[in-house]
Tab-separated table of N, CA and C in Angstrom:
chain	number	residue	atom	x	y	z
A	5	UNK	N	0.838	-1.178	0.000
A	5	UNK	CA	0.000	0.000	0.000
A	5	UNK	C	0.892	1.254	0.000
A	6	UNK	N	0.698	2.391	-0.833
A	6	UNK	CA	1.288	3.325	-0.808
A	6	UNK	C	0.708	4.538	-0.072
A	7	UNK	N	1.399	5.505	0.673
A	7	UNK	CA	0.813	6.827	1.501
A	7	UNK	C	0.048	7.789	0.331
A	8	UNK	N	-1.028	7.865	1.118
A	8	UNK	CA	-1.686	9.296	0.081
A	8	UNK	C	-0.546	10.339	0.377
A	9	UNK	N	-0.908	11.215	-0.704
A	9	UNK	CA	-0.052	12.461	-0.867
A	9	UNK	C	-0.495	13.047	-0.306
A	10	UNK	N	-0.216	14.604	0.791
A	10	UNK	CA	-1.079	15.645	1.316
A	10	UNK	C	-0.302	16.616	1.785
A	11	UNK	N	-0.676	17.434	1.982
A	11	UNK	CA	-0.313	18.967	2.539
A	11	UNK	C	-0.883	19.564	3.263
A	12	UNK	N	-0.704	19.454	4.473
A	12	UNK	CA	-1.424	20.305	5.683
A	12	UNK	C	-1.349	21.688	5.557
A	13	UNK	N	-1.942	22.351	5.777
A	13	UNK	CA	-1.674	23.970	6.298
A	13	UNK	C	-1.231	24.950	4.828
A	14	UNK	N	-1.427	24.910	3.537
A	14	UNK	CA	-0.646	24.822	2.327
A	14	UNK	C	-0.444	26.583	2.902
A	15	UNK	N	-1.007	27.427	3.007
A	15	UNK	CA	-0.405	28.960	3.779
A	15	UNK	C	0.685	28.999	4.469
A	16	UNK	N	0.403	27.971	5.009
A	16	UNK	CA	1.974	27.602	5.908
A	16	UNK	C	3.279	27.094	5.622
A	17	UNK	N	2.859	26.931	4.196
A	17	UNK	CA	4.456	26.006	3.771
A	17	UNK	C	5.475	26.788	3.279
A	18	UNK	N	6.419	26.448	4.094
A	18	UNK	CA	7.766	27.351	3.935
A	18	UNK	C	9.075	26.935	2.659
A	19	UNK	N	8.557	25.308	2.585
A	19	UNK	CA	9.327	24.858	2.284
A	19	UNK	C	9.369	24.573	0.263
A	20	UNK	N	9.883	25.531	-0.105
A	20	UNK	CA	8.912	26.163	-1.503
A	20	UNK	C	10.430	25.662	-2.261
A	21	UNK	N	9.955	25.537	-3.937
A	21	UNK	CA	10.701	26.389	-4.596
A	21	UNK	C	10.462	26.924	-5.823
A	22	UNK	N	11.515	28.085	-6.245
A	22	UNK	CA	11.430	28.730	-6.900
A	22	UNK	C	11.336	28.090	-8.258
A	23	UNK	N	10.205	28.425	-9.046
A	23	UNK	CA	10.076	28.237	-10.246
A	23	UNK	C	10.157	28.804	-11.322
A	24	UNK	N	10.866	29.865	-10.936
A	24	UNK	CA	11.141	31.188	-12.136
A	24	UNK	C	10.195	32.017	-12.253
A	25	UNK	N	10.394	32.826	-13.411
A	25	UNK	CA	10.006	34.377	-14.071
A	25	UNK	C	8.917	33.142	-15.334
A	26	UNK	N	7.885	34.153	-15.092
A	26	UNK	CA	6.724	33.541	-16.039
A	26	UNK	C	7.482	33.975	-17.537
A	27	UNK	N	7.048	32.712	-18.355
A	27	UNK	CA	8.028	33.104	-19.370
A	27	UNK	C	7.279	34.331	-20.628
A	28	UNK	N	6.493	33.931	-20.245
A	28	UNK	CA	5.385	34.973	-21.509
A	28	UNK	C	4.685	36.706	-20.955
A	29	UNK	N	5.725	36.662	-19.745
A	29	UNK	CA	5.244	38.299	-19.249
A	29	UNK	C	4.966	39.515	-20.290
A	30	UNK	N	4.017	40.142	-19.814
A	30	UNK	CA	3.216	41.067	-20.659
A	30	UNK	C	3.916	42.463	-20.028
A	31	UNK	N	3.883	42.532	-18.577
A	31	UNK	CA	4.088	43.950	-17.622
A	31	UNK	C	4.737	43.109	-16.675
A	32	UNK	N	5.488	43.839	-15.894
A	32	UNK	CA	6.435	43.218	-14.733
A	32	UNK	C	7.348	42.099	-14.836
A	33	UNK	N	7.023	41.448	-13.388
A	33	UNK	CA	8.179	40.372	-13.501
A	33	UNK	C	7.778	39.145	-12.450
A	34	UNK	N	6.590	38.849	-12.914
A	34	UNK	CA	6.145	37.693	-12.161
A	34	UNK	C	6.498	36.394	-11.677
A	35	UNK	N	7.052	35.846	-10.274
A	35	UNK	CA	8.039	35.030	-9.764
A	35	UNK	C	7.245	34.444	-9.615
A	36	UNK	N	7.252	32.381	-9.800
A	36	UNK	CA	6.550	31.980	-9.289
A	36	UNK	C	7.521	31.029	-8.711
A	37	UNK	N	6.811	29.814	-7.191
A	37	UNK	CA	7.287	28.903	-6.492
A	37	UNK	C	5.933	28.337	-5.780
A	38	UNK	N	6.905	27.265	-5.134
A	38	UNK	CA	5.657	26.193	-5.244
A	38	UNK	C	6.088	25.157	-4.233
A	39	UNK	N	5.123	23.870	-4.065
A	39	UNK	CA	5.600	22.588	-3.969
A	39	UNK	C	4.810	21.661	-4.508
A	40	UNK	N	5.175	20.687	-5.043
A	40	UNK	CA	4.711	20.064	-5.406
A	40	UNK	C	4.168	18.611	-4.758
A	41	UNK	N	2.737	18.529	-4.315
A	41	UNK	CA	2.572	17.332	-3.665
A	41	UNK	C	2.222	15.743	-4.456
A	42	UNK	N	2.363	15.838	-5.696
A	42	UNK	CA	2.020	14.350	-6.215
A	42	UNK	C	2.285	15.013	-7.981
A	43	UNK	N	3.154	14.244	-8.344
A	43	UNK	CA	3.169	14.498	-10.128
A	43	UNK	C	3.456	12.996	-10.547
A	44	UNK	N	2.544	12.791	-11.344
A	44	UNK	CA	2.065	11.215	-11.738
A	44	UNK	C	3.282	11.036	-13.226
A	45	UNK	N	2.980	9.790	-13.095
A	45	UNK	CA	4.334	9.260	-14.036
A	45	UNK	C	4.517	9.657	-15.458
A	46	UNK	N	5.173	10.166	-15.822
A	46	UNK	CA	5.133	10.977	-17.344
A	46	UNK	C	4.728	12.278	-17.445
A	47	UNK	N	4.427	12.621	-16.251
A	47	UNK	CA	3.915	14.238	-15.969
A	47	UNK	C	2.532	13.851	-16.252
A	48	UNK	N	1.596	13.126	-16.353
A	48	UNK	CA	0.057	13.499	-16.775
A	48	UNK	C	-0.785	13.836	-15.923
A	49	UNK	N	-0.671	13.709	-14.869
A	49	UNK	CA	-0.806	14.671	-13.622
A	49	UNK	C	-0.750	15.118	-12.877
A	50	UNK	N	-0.790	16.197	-12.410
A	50	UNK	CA	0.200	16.899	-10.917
A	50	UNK	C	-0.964	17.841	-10.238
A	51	UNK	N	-0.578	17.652	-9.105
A	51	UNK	CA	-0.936	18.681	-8.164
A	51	UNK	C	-0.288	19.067	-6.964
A	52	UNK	N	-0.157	20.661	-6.363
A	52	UNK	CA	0.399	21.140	-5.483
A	52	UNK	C	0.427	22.732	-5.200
A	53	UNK	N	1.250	23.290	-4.389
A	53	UNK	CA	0.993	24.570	-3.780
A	53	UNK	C	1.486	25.553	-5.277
A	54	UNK	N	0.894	26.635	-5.449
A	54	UNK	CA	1.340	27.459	-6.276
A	54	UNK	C	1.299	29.090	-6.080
A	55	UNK	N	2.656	29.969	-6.251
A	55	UNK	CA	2.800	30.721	-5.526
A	55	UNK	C	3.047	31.988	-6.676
A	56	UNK	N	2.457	33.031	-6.997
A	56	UNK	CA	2.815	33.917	-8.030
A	56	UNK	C	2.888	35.308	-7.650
A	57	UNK	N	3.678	36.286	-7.536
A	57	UNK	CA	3.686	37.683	-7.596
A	57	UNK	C	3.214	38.270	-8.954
A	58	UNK	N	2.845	39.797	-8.617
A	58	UNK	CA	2.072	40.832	-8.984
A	58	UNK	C	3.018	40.747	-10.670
A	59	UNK	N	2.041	40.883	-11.659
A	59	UNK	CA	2.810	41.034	-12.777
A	59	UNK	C	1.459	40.981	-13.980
A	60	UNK	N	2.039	40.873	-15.312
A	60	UNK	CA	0.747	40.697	-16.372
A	60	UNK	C	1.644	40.019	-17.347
A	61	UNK	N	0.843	38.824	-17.679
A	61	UNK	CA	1.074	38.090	-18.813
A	61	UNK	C	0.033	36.907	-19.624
A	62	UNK	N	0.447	36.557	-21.107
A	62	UNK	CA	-0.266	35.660	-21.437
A	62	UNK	C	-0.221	34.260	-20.940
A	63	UNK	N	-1.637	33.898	-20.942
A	63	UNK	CA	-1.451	32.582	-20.289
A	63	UNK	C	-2.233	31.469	-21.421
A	64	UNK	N	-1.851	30.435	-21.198
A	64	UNK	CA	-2.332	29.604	-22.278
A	64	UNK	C	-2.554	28.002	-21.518
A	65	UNK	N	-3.434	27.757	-21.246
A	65	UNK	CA	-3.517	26.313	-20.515
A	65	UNK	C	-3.605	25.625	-21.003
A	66	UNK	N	-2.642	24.298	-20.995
A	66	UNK	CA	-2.169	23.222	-22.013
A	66	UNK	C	-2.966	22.280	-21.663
A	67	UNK	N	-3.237	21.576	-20.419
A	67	UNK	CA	-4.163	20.799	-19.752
A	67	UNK	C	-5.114	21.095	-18.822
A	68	UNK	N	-6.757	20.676	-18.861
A	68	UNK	CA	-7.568	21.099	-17.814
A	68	UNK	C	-6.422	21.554	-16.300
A	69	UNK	N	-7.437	22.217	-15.507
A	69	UNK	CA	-6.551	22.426	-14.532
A	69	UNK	C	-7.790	23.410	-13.590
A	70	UNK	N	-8.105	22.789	-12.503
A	70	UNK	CA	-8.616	23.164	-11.491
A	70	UNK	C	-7.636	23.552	-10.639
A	71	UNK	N	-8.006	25.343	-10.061
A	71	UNK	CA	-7.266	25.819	-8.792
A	71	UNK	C	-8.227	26.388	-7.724
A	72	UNK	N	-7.707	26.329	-6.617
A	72	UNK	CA	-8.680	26.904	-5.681
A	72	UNK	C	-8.013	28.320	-4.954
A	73	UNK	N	-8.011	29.156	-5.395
A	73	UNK	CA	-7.008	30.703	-4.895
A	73	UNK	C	-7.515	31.041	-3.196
A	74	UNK	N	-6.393	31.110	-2.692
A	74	UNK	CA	-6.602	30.568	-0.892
A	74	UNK	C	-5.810	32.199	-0.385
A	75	UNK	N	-5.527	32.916	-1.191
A	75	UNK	CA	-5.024	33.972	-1.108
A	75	UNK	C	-4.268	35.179	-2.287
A	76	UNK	N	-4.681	36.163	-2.104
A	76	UNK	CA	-4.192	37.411	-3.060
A	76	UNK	C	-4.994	37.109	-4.149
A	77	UNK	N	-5.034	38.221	-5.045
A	77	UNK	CA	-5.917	39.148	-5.995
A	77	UNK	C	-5.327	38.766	-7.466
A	78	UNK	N	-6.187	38.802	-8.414
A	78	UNK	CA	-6.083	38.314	-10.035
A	78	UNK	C	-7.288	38.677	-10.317
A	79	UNK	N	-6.939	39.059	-12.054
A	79	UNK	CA	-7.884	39.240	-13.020
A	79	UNK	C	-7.592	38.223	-14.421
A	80	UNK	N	-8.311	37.390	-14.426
A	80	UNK	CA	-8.175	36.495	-15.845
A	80	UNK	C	-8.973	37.276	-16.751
A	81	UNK	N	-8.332	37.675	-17.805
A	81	UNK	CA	-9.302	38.050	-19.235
A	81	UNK	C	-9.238	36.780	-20.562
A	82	UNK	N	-10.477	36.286	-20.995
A	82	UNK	CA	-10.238	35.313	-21.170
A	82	UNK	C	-10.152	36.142	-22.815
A	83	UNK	N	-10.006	35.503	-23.925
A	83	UNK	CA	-9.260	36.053	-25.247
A	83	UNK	C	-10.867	36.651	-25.861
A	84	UNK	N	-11.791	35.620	-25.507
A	84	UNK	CA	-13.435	36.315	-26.020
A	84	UNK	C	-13.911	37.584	-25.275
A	85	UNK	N	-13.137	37.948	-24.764
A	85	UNK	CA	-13.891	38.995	-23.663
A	85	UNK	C	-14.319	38.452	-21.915
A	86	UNK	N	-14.344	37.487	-21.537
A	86	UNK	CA	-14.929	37.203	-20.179
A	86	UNK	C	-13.980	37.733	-19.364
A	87	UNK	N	-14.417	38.395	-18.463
A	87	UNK	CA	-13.327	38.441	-17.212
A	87	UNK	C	-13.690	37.711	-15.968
A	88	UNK	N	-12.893	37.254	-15.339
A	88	UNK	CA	-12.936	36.144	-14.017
A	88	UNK	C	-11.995	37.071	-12.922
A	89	UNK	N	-12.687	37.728	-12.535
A	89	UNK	CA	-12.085	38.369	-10.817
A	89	UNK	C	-11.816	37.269	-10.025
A	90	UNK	N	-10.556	36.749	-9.451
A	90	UNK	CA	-10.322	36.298	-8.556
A	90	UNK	C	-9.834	36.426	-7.571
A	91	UNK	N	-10.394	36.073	-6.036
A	91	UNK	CA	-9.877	36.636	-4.577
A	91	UNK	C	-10.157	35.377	-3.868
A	92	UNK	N	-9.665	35.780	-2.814
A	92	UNK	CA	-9.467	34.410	-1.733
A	92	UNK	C	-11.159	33.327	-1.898
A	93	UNK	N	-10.479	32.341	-1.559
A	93	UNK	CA	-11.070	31.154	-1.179
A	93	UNK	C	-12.202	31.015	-2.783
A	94	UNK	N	-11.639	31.270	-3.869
A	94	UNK	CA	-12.325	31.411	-4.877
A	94	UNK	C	-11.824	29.888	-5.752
A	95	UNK	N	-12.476	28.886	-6.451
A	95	UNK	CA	-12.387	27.889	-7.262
A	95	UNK	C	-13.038	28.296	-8.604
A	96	UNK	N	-11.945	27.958	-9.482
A	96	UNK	CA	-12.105	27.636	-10.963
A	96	UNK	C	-11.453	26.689	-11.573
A	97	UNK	N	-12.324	26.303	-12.376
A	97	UNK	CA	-12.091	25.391	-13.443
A	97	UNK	C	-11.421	25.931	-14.894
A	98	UNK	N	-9.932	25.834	-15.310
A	98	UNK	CA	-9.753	26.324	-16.688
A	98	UNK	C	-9.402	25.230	-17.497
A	99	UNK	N	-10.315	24.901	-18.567
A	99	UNK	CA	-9.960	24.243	-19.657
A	99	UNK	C	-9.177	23.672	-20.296
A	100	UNK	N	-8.931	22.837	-20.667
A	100	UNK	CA	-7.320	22.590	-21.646
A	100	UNK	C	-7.613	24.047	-22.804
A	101	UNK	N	-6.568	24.621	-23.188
A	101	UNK	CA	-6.434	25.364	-24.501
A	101	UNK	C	-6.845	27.034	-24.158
A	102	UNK	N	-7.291	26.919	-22.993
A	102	UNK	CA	-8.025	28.208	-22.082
A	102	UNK	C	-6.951	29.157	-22.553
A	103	UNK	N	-7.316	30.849	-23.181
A	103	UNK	CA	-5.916	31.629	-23.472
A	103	UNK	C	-6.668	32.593	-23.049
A	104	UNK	N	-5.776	33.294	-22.477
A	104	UNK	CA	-6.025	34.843	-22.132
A	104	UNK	C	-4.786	35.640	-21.183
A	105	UNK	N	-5.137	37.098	-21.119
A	105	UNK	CA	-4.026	37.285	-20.174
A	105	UNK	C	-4.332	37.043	-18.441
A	106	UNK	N	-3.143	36.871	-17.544
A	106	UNK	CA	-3.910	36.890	-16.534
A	106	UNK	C	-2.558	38.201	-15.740
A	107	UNK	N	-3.872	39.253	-14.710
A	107	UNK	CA	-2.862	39.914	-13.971
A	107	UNK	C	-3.096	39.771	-12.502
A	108	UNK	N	-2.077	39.717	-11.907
A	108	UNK	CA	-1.761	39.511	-10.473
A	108	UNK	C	-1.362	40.819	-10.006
A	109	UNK	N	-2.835	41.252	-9.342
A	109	UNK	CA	-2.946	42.867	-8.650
A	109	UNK	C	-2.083	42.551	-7.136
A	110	UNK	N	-2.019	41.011	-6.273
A	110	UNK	CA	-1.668	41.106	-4.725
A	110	UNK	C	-0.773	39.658	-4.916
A	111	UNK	N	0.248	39.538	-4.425
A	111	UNK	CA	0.881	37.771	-4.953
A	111	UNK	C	-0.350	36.850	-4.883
A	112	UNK	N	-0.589	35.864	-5.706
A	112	UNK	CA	-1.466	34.344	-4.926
A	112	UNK	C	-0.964	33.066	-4.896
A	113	UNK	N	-1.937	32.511	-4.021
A	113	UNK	CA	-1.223	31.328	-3.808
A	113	UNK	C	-2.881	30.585	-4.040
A	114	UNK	N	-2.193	29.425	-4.534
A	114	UNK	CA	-3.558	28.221	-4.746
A	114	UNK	C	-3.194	27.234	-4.670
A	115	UNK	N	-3.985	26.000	-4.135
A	115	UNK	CA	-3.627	24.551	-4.731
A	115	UNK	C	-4.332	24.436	-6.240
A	116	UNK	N	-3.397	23.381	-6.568
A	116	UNK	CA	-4.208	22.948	-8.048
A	116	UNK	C	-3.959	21.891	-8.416
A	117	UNK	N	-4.958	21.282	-9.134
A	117	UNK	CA	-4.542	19.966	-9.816
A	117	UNK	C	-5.172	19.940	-11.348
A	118	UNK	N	-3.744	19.702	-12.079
A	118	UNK	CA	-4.092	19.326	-13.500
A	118	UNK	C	-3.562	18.388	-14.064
A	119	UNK	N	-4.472	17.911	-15.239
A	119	UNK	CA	-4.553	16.624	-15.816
A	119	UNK	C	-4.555	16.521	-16.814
């Protein structure tokens, strides 16, 4: 039998790392870090803590991907016009192929899992 994967307290985790400068920045210089609690064999699916500062860029989602934002401020504009305000304790669902820009008005942090 193998241990489930989990993360207590994910606000609390200190123990991060840095995942670089978003590569497709629009405005600023958006840092992200993380941890990662479970990435399945071949990469086809992962989930874990995700950590981003204030910045603007395009985003393009390669695989579905549910996050739940547990802290700080974003605006997704999706490429048709929709906008998605996001603030604490907020869940969305983005699509595989989902494009738009997204800006980070306060750092956030979310869990997520995509597939």
């Amino acid at each position: 039998m193998t241990a489930t994967p989990l993360m207590r307290k994910p606000l609390d985790e200190a123990d991060l790392k840095d995942w670089g400068i978003i590569p497709t920045m629009i405005e600023g210089e958006s840092r992200t870090s993380g941890k990662l609690i479970y990435k399945g064999p071949n990469g086809e699916s992962e989930c874990g803590l995700w950590i981003c500062t204030p910045g603007k860029w395009f985003c393009h989602v390669t695989r579905d991907e549910f996050c739940h934002f547990l802290e700080g401020r974003c605006t997704y504009v999706h490429e048709s016009g929709e906008v998605i305000e996001i603030t604490p304790d907020t869940a969305a669902f983005f699509p595989q192929d989902w494009q738009g820009e997204c800006t980070v008005h306060e750092t956030v942090k979310k869990v997520y899992m995509i597939r």
